[in-house]
Amino acid sequence: MGHAEYAKRGKPDIVCSAISALTIGTANSLEELAGEKIKVTADEESGFFRCDFEGVLREKSSFLVDSMVFSLENISREYGRKYLQVKFEEV
């Protein structure tokens, strides 16, 4: 079963795949294209992914993050909050 538990055991989990592509792709873009200093913490077993920023985001970086959040919220609406919940935490 995939991390999102959308698919049955042994079948590809399209929700997990979409979330992974969006989050990992955005993190890579923030580092490589936008030049941001970030710290990524991930656990493949549980599906946990966290991205901490070392400073205030530049405008283009903020746009990348907003785009990712928009897409994740669309996935949550399309497939249900049972499989994906988007939460924000300011520190």
mmCIF file with all atom_site columns, C-alpha atoms in Angstrom:
data_model
loop_
_atom_site.group_PDB
_atom_site.id
_atom_site.type_symbol
_atom_site.label_atom_id
_atom_site.label_alt_id
_atom_site.label_comp_id
_atom_site.label_asym_id
_atom_site.label_entity_id
_atom_site.label_seq_id
_atom_site.pdbx_PDB_ins_code
_atom_site.Cartn_x
_atom_site.Cartn_y
_atom_site.Cartn_z
_atom_site.occupancy
_atom_site.B_iso_or_equiv
_atom_site.pdbx_formal_charge
_atom_site.auth_seq_id
_atom_site.auth_comp_id
_atom_site.auth_asym_id
_atom_site.auth_atom_id
_atom_site.pdbx_PDB_model_num
ATOM 1  C CA . MET A 1 1  ? 0.000   0.000  0.000  1.00 0.00 ? 1  MET A CA 1
ATOM 2  C CA . GLY A 1 2  ? 1.296   3.487  -0.806 1.00 0.00 ? 2  GLY A CA 1
ATOM 3  C CA . HIS A 1 3  ? 1.863   6.146  1.810  1.00 0.00 ? 3  HIS A CA 1
ATOM 4  C CA . ALA A 1 4  ? -1.446  7.853  1.020  1.00 0.00 ? 4  ALA A CA 1
ATOM 5  C CA . GLU A 1 5  ? -3.267  4.487  1.250  1.00 0.00 ? 5  GLU A CA 1
ATOM 6  C CA . TYR A 1 6  ? -5.305  5.389  -1.844 1.00 0.00 ? 6  TYR A CA 1
ATOM 7  C CA . ALA A 1 7  ? -4.441  2.244  -3.794 1.00 0.00 ? 7  ALA A CA 1
ATOM 8  C CA . LYS A 1 8  ? -4.784  -1.382 -2.750 1.00 0.00 ? 8  LYS A CA 1
ATOM 9  C CA . ARG A 1 9  ? -1.698  -3.297 -1.689 1.00 0.00 ? 9  ARG A CA 1
ATOM 10 C CA . GLY A 1 10 ? 0.545   -4.014 -4.668 1.00 0.00 ? 10 GLY A CA 1
ATOM 11 C CA . LYS A 1 11 ? -1.027  -1.318 -6.855 1.00 0.00 ? 11 LYS A CA 1
ATOM 12 C CA . PRO A 1 12 ? 0.561   2.054  -7.644 1.00 0.00 ? 12 PRO A CA 1
ATOM 13 C CA . ASP A 1 13 ? -0.636  4.790  -5.294 1.00 0.00 ? 13 ASP A CA 1
ATOM 14 C CA . ILE A 1 14 ? -1.262  7.744  -7.618 1.00 0.00 ? 14 ILE A CA 1
ATOM 15 C CA . VAL A 1 15 ? -1.987  10.096 -4.730 1.00 0.00 ? 15 VAL A CA 1
ATOM 16 C CA . CYS A 1 16 ? 1.327   9.289  -3.037 1.00 0.00 ? 16 CYS A CA 1
ATOM 17 C CA . SER A 1 17 ? 3.150   9.605  -6.373 1.00 0.00 ? 17 SER A CA 1
ATOM 18 C CA . ALA A 1 18 ? 1.596   12.995 -7.122 1.00 0.00 ? 18 ALA A CA 1
ATOM 19 C CA . ILE A 1 19 ? 2.399   14.343 -3.658 1.00 0.00 ? 19 ILE A CA 1
ATOM 20 C CA . SER A 1 20 ? 5.983   13.064 -3.871 1.00 0.00 ? 20 SER A CA 1
ATOM 21 C CA . ALA A 1 21 ? 6.523   14.592 -7.310 1.00 0.00 ? 21 ALA A CA 1
ATOM 22 C CA . LEU A 1 22 ? 5.187   17.963 -6.178 1.00 0.00 ? 22 LEU A CA 1
ATOM 23 C CA . THR A 1 23 ? 7.053   18.198 -2.879 1.00 0.00 ? 23 THR A CA 1
ATOM 24 C CA . ILE A 1 24 ? 10.395  16.806 -4.018 1.00 0.00 ? 24 ILE A CA 1
ATOM 25 C CA . GLY A 1 25 ? 10.245  18.725 -7.307 1.00 0.00 ? 25 GLY A CA 1
ATOM 26 C CA . THR A 1 26 ? 9.504   21.976 -5.495 1.00 0.00 ? 26 THR A CA 1
ATOM 27 C CA . ALA A 1 27 ? 12.315  21.419 -2.972 1.00 0.00 ? 27 ALA A CA 1
ATOM 28 C CA . ASN A 1 28 ? 14.761  20.706 -5.800 1.00 0.00 ? 28 ASN A CA 1
ATOM 29 C CA . SER A 1 29 ? 13.591  23.798 -7.697 1.00 0.00 ? 29 SER A CA 1
ATOM 30 C CA . LEU A 1 30 ? 13.950  25.978 -4.602 1.00 0.00 ? 30 LEU A CA 1
ATOM 31 C CA . GLU A 1 31 ? 17.562  24.876 -4.226 1.00 0.00 ? 31 GLU A CA 1
ATOM 32 C CA . GLU A 1 32 ? 18.703  24.616 -7.840 1.00 0.00 ? 32 GLU A CA 1
ATOM 33 C CA . LEU A 1 33 ? 16.635  27.246 -9.663 1.00 0.00 ? 33 LEU A CA 1
ATOM 34 C CA . ALA A 1 34 ? 15.922  29.792 -6.934 1.00 0.00 ? 34 ALA A CA 1
ATOM 35 C CA . GLY A 1 35 ? 19.161  29.395 -4.958 1.00 0.00 ? 35 GLY A CA 1
ATOM 36 C CA . GLU A 1 36 ? 17.438  28.974 -1.590 1.00 0.00 ? 36 GLU A CA 1
ATOM 37 C CA . LYS A 1 37 ? 19.179  27.410 1.386  1.00 0.00 ? 37 LYS A CA 1
ATOM 38 C CA . ILE A 1 38 ? 16.831  24.749 2.720  1.00 0.00 ? 38 ILE A CA 1
ATOM 39 C CA . LYS A 1 39 ? 16.963  21.773 5.033  1.00 0.00 ? 39 LYS A CA 1
ATOM 40 C CA . VAL A 1 40 ? 14.912  18.768 3.957  1.00 0.00 ? 40 VAL A CA 1
ATOM 41 C CA . THR A 1 41 ? 13.927  16.018 6.365  1.00 0.00 ? 41 THR A CA 1
ATOM 42 C CA . ALA A 1 42 ? 12.293  12.961 4.845  1.00 0.00 ? 42 ALA A CA 1
ATOM 43 C CA . ASP A 1 43 ? 11.385  9.428  5.848  1.00 0.00 ? 43 ASP A CA 1
ATOM 44 C CA . GLU A 1 44 ? 10.517  7.165  2.919  1.00 0.00 ? 44 GLU A CA 1
ATOM 45 C CA . GLU A 1 45 ? 8.999   4.529  5.178  1.00 0.00 ? 45 GLU A CA 1
ATOM 46 C CA . SER A 1 46 ? 6.365   6.827  6.688  1.00 0.00 ? 46 SER A CA 1
ATOM 47 C CA . GLY A 1 47 ? 6.101   9.293  3.794  1.00 0.00 ? 47 GLY A CA 1
ATOM 48 C CA . PHE A 1 48 ? 7.084   12.209 6.048  1.00 0.00 ? 48 PHE A CA 1
ATOM 49 C CA . PHE A 1 49 ? 8.550   15.245 4.263  1.00 0.00 ? 49 PHE A CA 1
ATOM 50 C CA . ARG A 1 50 ? 9.564   18.541 5.844  1.00 0.00 ? 50 ARG A CA 1
ATOM 51 C CA . CYS A 1 51 ? 11.325  21.521 4.293  1.00 0.00 ? 51 CYS A CA 1
ATOM 52 C CA . ASP A 1 52 ? 12.765  24.250 6.526  1.00 0.00 ? 52 ASP A CA 1
ATOM 53 C CA . PHE A 1 53 ? 13.938  27.556 5.083  1.00 0.00 ? 53 PHE A CA 1
ATOM 54 C CA . GLU A 1 54 ? 17.013  29.319 6.425  1.00 0.00 ? 54 GLU A CA 1
ATOM 55 C CA . GLY A 1 55 ? 15.690  32.791 5.662  1.00 0.00 ? 55 GLY A CA 1
ATOM 56 C CA . VAL A 1 56 ? 12.905  34.826 4.121  1.00 0.00 ? 56 VAL A CA 1
ATOM 57 C CA . LEU A 1 57 ? 11.905  33.479 0.721  1.00 0.00 ? 57 LEU A CA 1
ATOM 58 C CA . ARG A 1 58 ? 12.578  35.475 -2.419 1.00 0.00 ? 58 ARG A CA 1
ATOM 59 C CA . GLU A 1 59 ? 9.596   36.365 -4.610 1.00 0.00 ? 59 GLU A CA 1
ATOM 60 C CA . LYS A 1 60 ? 10.183  33.561 -7.127 1.00 0.00 ? 60 LYS A CA 1
ATOM 61 C CA . SER A 1 61 ? 10.627  31.067 -4.290 1.00 0.00 ? 61 SER A CA 1
ATOM 62 C CA . SER A 1 62 ? 7.391   32.173 -2.710 1.00 0.00 ? 62 SER A CA 1
ATOM 63 C CA . PHE A 1 63 ? 5.675   31.638 -6.066 1.00 0.00 ? 63 PHE A CA 1
ATOM 64 C CA . LEU A 1 64 ? 7.069   28.082 -6.279 1.00 0.00 ? 64 LEU A CA 1
ATOM 65 C CA . VAL A 1 65 ? 5.793   27.272 -2.785 1.00 0.00 ? 65 VAL A CA 1
ATOM 66 C CA . ASP A 1 66 ? 2.392   28.847 -3.500 1.00 0.00 ? 66 ASP A CA 1
ATOM 67 C CA . SER A 1 67 ? 2.118   26.763 -6.679 1.00 0.00 ? 67 SER A CA 1
ATOM 68 C CA . MET A 1 68 ? 2.943   23.564 -4.778 1.00 0.00 ? 68 MET A CA 1
ATOM 69 C CA . VAL A 1 69 ? 0.396   24.353 -2.048 1.00 0.00 ? 69 VAL A CA 1
ATOM 70 C CA . PHE A 1 70 ? -2.262  25.150 -4.672 1.00 0.00 ? 70 PHE A CA 1
ATOM 71 C CA . SER A 1 71 ? -1.643  21.784 -6.354 1.00 0.00 ? 71 SER A CA 1
ATOM 72 C CA . LEU A 1 72 ? -1.627  19.862 -3.054 1.00 0.00 ? 72 LEU A CA 1
ATOM 73 C CA . GLU A 1 73 ? -4.899  21.483 -2.010 1.00 0.00 ? 73 GLU A CA 1
ATOM 74 C CA . ASN A 1 74 ? -6.405  20.458 -5.374 1.00 0.00 ? 74 ASN A CA 1
ATOM 75 C CA . ILE A 1 75 ? -5.302  16.854 -4.804 1.00 0.00 ? 75 ILE A CA 1
ATOM 76 C CA . SER A 1 76 ? -6.865  16.943 -1.345 1.00 0.00 ? 76 SER A CA 1
ATOM 77 C CA . ARG A 1 77 ? -10.158 18.217 -2.763 1.00 0.00 ? 77 ARG A CA 1
ATOM 78 C CA . GLU A 1 78 ? -10.132 15.725 -5.656 1.00 0.00 ? 78 GLU A CA 1
ATOM 79 C CA . TYR A 1 79 ? -9.213  12.566 -3.728 1.00 0.00 ? 79 TYR A CA 1
ATOM 80 C CA . GLY A 1 80 ? -10.373 13.495 -0.227 1.00 0.00 ? 80 GLY A CA 1
ATOM 81 C CA . ARG A 1 81 ? -8.907  14.627 3.049  1.00 0.00 ? 81 ARG A CA 1
ATOM 82 C CA . LYS A 1 82 ? -8.650  10.974 4.057  1.00 0.00 ? 82 LYS A CA 1
ATOM 83 C CA . TYR A 1 83 ? -5.611  10.727 1.769  1.00 0.00 ? 83 TYR A CA 1
ATOM 84 C CA . LEU A 1 84 ? -4.111  14.223 2.057  1.00 0.00 ? 84 LEU A CA 1
ATOM 85 C CA . GLN A 1 85 ? -4.527  17.048 4.523  1.00 0.00 ? 85 GLN A CA 1
ATOM 86 C CA . VAL A 1 86 ? -2.660  20.302 3.937  1.00 0.00 ? 86 VAL A CA 1
ATOM 87 C CA . LYS A 1 87 ? -1.694  22.012 7.191  1.00 0.00 ? 87 LYS A CA 1
ATOM 88 C CA . PHE A 1 88 ? 0.333   25.166 7.809  1.00 0.00 ? 88 PHE A CA 1
ATOM 89 C CA . GLU A 1 89 ? 2.656   25.828 10.708 1.00 0.00 ? 89 GLU A CA 1
ATOM 90 C CA . GLU A 1 90 ? 4.405   29.130 11.259 1.00 0.00 ? 90 GLU A CA 1
ATOM 91 C CA . VAL A 1 91 ? 7.388   29.212 13.553 1.00 0.00 ? 91 VAL A CA 1
#
